XYZ file of C-alpha atoms in Angstrom:
378
model
C 114.478 32.340 133.279
C 118.055 31.711 134.403
C 116.759 31.313 137.969
C 114.191 28.743 136.816
C 116.778 26.905 134.725
C 119.378 26.665 137.498
C 116.700 25.612 139.981
C 115.413 22.800 137.759
C 118.991 21.743 136.973
C 119.277 20.540 140.588
C 117.039 17.594 139.637
C 116.818 17.517 135.851
C 118.796 17.976 132.671
C 118.066 21.508 131.448
C 118.698 23.180 128.096
C 118.318 26.910 127.411
C 116.886 27.818 124.006
C 118.301 31.114 122.783
C 118.442 33.482 119.856
C 122.000 34.553 119.050
C 124.900 33.734 121.380
C 124.729 33.127 125.117
C 127.735 32.947 127.447
C 126.672 30.921 130.493
C 129.932 31.548 132.330
C 129.462 35.319 132.218
C 125.761 35.102 133.085
C 126.363 32.752 135.971
C 129.125 34.952 137.363
C 127.027 38.114 137.016
C 123.934 36.662 138.728
C 125.818 34.448 141.166
C 124.121 31.294 139.873
C 125.508 27.806 139.077
C 124.861 28.100 135.352
C 127.658 25.689 134.395
C 125.268 22.730 134.701
C 123.077 24.049 131.906
C 123.222 23.317 128.208
C 122.564 25.913 125.512
C 120.707 25.328 122.272
C 120.867 28.195 119.789
C 118.860 28.745 116.644
C 122.259 28.955 114.970
C 122.476 25.185 115.414
C 119.295 24.641 113.386
C 119.822 22.278 110.429
C 118.188 24.752 108.068
C 120.569 27.350 106.599
C 117.606 29.720 106.232
C 116.888 29.610 109.984
C 120.577 30.033 110.872
C 120.928 33.098 108.652
C 117.653 34.599 109.861
C 118.911 34.229 113.427
C 122.015 36.267 112.598
C 119.964 38.850 110.741
C 117.266 39.362 113.353
C 119.863 40.131 116.055
C 121.139 43.063 113.976
C 117.784 44.669 113.143
C 116.751 47.900 114.854
C 114.499 46.949 117.751
C 115.604 43.412 117.022
C 114.042 42.181 120.254
C 110.580 42.689 118.728
C 111.301 40.436 115.791
C 113.218 37.944 117.943
C 109.862 37.156 119.544
C 108.290 36.585 116.152
C 111.293 34.538 115.043
C 111.278 32.237 118.086
C 107.497 31.769 117.878
C 107.755 30.588 114.261
C 110.746 28.253 114.584
C 110.732 27.430 118.300
C 108.259 24.494 118.213
C 110.744 22.480 116.148
C 113.230 22.585 119.044
C 110.718 22.085 121.845
C 109.132 18.807 120.763
C 112.110 16.658 121.778
C 111.883 17.523 125.487
C 109.684 16.212 128.319
C 108.873 19.685 129.619
C 109.050 23.148 128.073
C 109.187 26.190 130.361
C 108.690 29.550 128.662
C 109.209 32.720 130.619
C 109.690 35.671 128.308
C 107.280 38.583 128.071
C 106.363 37.951 124.461
C 107.926 34.772 123.008
C 104.675 33.034 122.089
C 106.130 29.665 121.198
C 103.521 26.972 120.798
C 104.419 24.178 123.188
C 104.956 20.867 121.411
C 106.446 19.025 124.397
C 104.262 16.653 126.471
C 104.127 19.204 129.310
C 104.444 23.000 129.281
C 104.617 25.820 131.834
C 104.489 29.522 130.985
C 105.609 32.288 133.345
C 104.007 35.602 132.318
C 105.325 38.917 133.542
C 102.354 40.700 132.027
C 99.902 39.970 129.155
C 101.499 42.413 126.736
C 99.077 41.618 123.942
C 96.063 43.145 125.629
C 94.023 45.091 123.101
C 94.561 48.313 125.050
C 98.347 48.211 124.860
C 99.915 51.505 123.901
C 101.231 52.058 120.377
C 104.924 52.976 120.147
C 105.685 56.664 119.493
C 106.735 57.834 116.032
C 105.272 57.076 112.611
C 108.396 55.299 111.279
C 108.624 53.131 114.379
C 104.958 52.150 114.121
C 105.337 51.279 110.436
C 108.437 49.224 111.211
C 106.597 47.256 113.884
C 103.393 46.834 111.881
C 104.140 43.279 110.588
C 104.952 42.161 114.111
C 101.868 43.798 115.613
C 99.619 42.171 112.987
C 101.205 38.782 113.560
C 101.059 38.813 117.361
C 97.380 39.768 117.527
C 96.507 36.883 115.249
C 98.546 34.196 116.967
C 98.887 34.887 120.642
C 95.690 33.600 122.270
C 95.600 30.047 120.930
C 99.260 29.478 121.843
C 98.508 29.676 125.563
C 96.238 26.627 125.210
C 99.275 24.434 124.521
C 100.581 25.010 128.084
C 99.305 22.926 130.973
C 100.063 25.589 133.582
C 100.430 29.369 133.557
C 101.957 31.464 136.320
C 102.170 35.235 136.818
C 104.763 37.177 138.821
C 102.260 39.013 141.062
C 98.585 39.247 141.972
C 98.389 42.337 139.771
C 99.719 40.446 136.774
C 97.576 37.419 137.664
C 94.395 39.505 137.552
C 95.124 40.787 134.047
C 96.322 37.409 132.772
C 93.125 35.690 133.894
C 90.972 38.472 132.449
C 92.837 38.351 129.138
C 93.167 34.587 128.678
C 90.038 33.502 130.556
C 91.865 30.737 132.438
C 93.233 30.115 135.919
C 96.716 31.427 136.619
C 99.018 30.748 139.580
C 101.580 33.110 141.147
C 105.354 32.643 141.160
C 106.996 35.618 142.858
C 110.494 36.344 141.501
C 113.417 35.442 143.781
C 115.410 38.328 145.190
C 119.177 38.140 145.509
C 120.191 37.669 149.150
C 123.409 39.632 148.552
C 121.574 42.923 149.199
C 122.395 43.770 152.812
C 122.341 46.899 154.985
C 125.519 48.968 155.228
C 126.320 52.150 157.186
C 123.663 54.533 155.931
C 123.991 57.887 154.160
C 121.315 60.565 153.927
C 120.317 59.384 150.488
C 117.108 58.821 148.539
C 117.543 56.204 145.825
C 115.676 55.562 142.576
C 116.382 52.451 140.477
C 115.270 51.735 136.932
C 116.284 51.945 133.285
C 116.620 55.435 131.854
C 113.821 55.312 129.292
C 112.185 57.723 126.902
C 108.899 59.267 128.140
C 110.088 58.868 131.765
C 108.452 55.453 132.137
C 110.457 54.728 135.315
C 109.776 58.154 136.824
C 113.304 59.578 137.231
C 112.321 62.971 135.830
C 109.321 63.070 138.138
C 111.520 62.091 141.085
C 114.098 64.767 140.318
C 111.435 67.478 140.137
C 109.919 66.365 143.447
C 113.304 66.287 145.154
C 113.928 69.859 144.043
C 110.807 70.841 145.995
C 112.051 68.953 149.025
C 115.809 69.320 149.313
C 115.818 72.700 151.127
C 113.709 71.108 153.891
C 116.176 68.253 154.399
C 119.646 69.775 153.940
C 122.469 67.293 153.555
C 120.343 64.767 151.677
C 120.857 63.708 148.074
C 118.895 61.929 145.371
C 120.651 59.208 143.348
C 119.119 57.720 140.184
C 120.813 54.513 139.020
C 119.888 52.228 136.155
C 120.735 50.845 132.768
C 121.157 53.222 129.845
C 120.663 51.311 126.621
C 122.313 52.349 123.313
C 119.044 53.797 122.080
C 118.768 57.320 120.660
C 115.577 58.155 122.537
C 116.933 56.870 125.848
C 120.205 58.763 125.399
C 118.342 61.959 124.553
C 116.183 61.570 127.670
C 119.282 61.013 129.811
C 120.991 64.141 128.432
C 117.926 66.266 129.181
C 117.634 64.799 132.671
C 121.306 65.440 133.390
C 121.005 69.026 132.179
C 117.943 69.652 134.355
C 119.635 68.341 137.524
C 122.876 70.307 137.261
C 123.512 72.350 140.377
C 121.221 70.208 142.547
C 122.261 67.430 144.986
C 121.172 64.856 142.422
C 123.431 62.198 140.902
C 122.742 60.057 137.840
C 124.599 56.744 137.678
C 124.022 54.839 134.421
C 125.187 51.243 133.877
C 126.576 50.792 137.368
C 128.501 47.527 137.996
C 126.562 45.075 140.157
C 129.026 45.255 143.053
C 128.738 49.057 143.143
C 124.934 48.795 142.892
C 124.797 46.551 145.977
C 126.898 49.064 147.898
C 124.706 51.950 146.748
C 121.528 50.151 147.819
C 123.011 49.087 151.141
C 124.023 52.656 152.026
C 120.714 54.337 151.076
C 118.004 55.190 153.596
C 114.921 55.768 151.428
C 113.810 54.275 148.125
C 111.457 56.121 145.770
C 109.495 54.238 143.129
C 107.229 56.220 140.794
C 106.454 53.925 137.848
C 102.753 54.178 136.983
C 102.255 57.669 138.374
C 100.509 59.955 135.905
C 99.500 57.042 133.654
C 96.001 55.903 132.723
C 96.258 52.472 134.318
C 92.677 51.587 133.440
C 93.433 51.779 129.715
C 97.124 50.923 130.014
C 97.706 48.700 133.069
C 100.988 47.499 131.542
C 102.535 50.875 132.459
C 102.518 50.066 136.191
C 105.204 47.992 137.874
C 104.249 44.349 137.381
C 105.955 43.205 140.576
C 108.839 45.364 141.791
C 112.120 43.499 142.275
C 114.129 46.719 142.968
C 111.695 47.523 145.770
C 112.348 44.185 147.481
C 116.110 44.471 146.916
C 116.114 47.814 148.702
C 113.933 46.490 151.517
C 116.330 43.604 152.131
C 119.085 46.191 152.549
C 117.086 48.193 155.112
C 116.162 50.951 152.662
C 112.582 52.093 153.397
C 110.424 52.080 150.231
C 107.985 54.798 149.206
C 106.263 53.428 146.104
C 103.398 54.529 143.902
C 100.178 52.768 144.875
C 99.765 50.733 141.705
C 100.831 47.519 140.025
C 102.456 44.952 142.287
C 103.844 47.437 144.838
C 100.952 47.185 147.371
C 101.553 43.415 147.502
C 105.129 43.996 148.649
C 104.804 46.906 151.080
C 102.758 46.827 154.276
C 102.021 50.542 154.086
C 102.745 52.237 157.379
C 104.790 49.261 158.613
C 107.559 48.340 156.169
C 107.244 51.425 153.960
C 104.538 53.560 152.346
C 102.496 53.554 149.179
C 101.368 56.908 147.818
C 99.145 58.199 145.002
C 99.830 61.953 145.124
C 103.174 63.774 145.015
C 102.286 65.564 148.255
C 101.988 62.199 150.009
C 105.426 61.166 148.720
C 107.010 64.368 150.020
C 105.204 64.176 153.360
C 106.261 60.579 153.997
C 109.837 61.421 153.035
C 109.941 64.340 155.476
C 108.583 62.169 158.279
C 111.291 59.567 157.757
C 114.109 62.084 157.268
C 113.200 64.063 160.409
C 112.342 61.123 162.682
C 115.292 58.683 162.992
C 113.345 56.443 165.356
C 110.510 56.029 162.865
C 112.978 55.354 160.050
C 114.868 52.782 162.144
C 111.657 50.945 163.030
C 110.442 50.841 159.430
C 113.893 49.880 158.135
C 113.886 46.757 160.335
C 110.331 45.924 159.249
C 111.325 46.365 155.585
C 114.185 43.871 155.980
C 111.856 41.291 157.505
C 109.222 41.792 154.825
C 111.778 41.739 151.998
C 113.254 38.457 153.210
C 109.954 36.657 152.493
C 110.632 36.937 148.734
C 113.566 34.573 148.983
C 115.255 32.217 146.554
C 114.225 29.292 148.763
C 110.550 30.231 148.512
C 110.876 30.582 144.748
C 112.513 27.167 144.407
C 109.861 25.451 146.524
C 107.118 27.020 144.415
C 108.657 26.099 141.059
C 109.303 22.490 142.118
C 105.756 22.215 143.426
C 104.401 23.616 140.138
C 106.475 21.181 138.067
C 105.513 18.185 140.241
C 101.834 19.066 139.961
C 102.080 19.565 136.216
C 103.918 16.283 135.622
C 101.456 14.383 137.813
C 98.466 15.712 135.844
C 97.033 13.792 132.882
């Protein structure tokens, strides 16, 4: 959303609607974006004392993000009506658009009937009011938007099937600061450390253990955010214990500058999200697009990604990387690249070319075209 806001701010006055506090200076510095031109409108500026106090309360609740979505959907339309255009781009903030024009960017239709229930009885009971509310309200709110865009063909397919309406595609922009550096014999995995191994780090570690004796001198590095969540911390402790004594490093909450260096120095990127999941019943468990994949490709790191979600749209398998659907395929492709420097060099160059197509310039042209078309419509 910050990318969309800073892009539109080149031609328009733009205000960000937020729950809680938002520091544009920090965000702009972290993402390298000119956020200083934006304005911020917080629910804490609402004239109603009830809304202001609810905003403070909802930010402190356990799993507060769930009820933030409910909160913004209830009170958001009051803020939106005073603007010419409302752009919504969260994965579950179902604010009814009350502006003359509206555009919604959907990462994935999370409210599909098949979506997985959260683990744990207490957690399910806690979320029950939210789950009841969202299933009652979500479908009719899409009708208030003149245009809907998805982040990939994979997401587009499920959005159109769920909402029964046409959906465009707006591929996310990838930071052009990811560049190749002198390479190390390293396999890299990127993704949040999450309970139930949703990003596949545990799977990747177990596969690397099978492989490392065949490629001595190589290491596996898993980097990603570790949130202050008990389940995530427990998963991380177990993963760290299981990888002791192996050439495997875990790097939680790495600063962005260090992450760019890590990506630039790595030779191979593994992506396993969606493997082992029932993607027919739970398609939301596959990667919706795959920004880390493109970031690695732009840095000359050859991707080997599970053949699901948005990954096949990014990788020309056999040219700029490989997609796989069995662990044996992942290991075989890795061995080929590790043992054949010429093959790796050729695919690394192809990955950089392919990754550069998902540029910020392409994103900006698409979003301006979408806005122009929407404004020109009746």
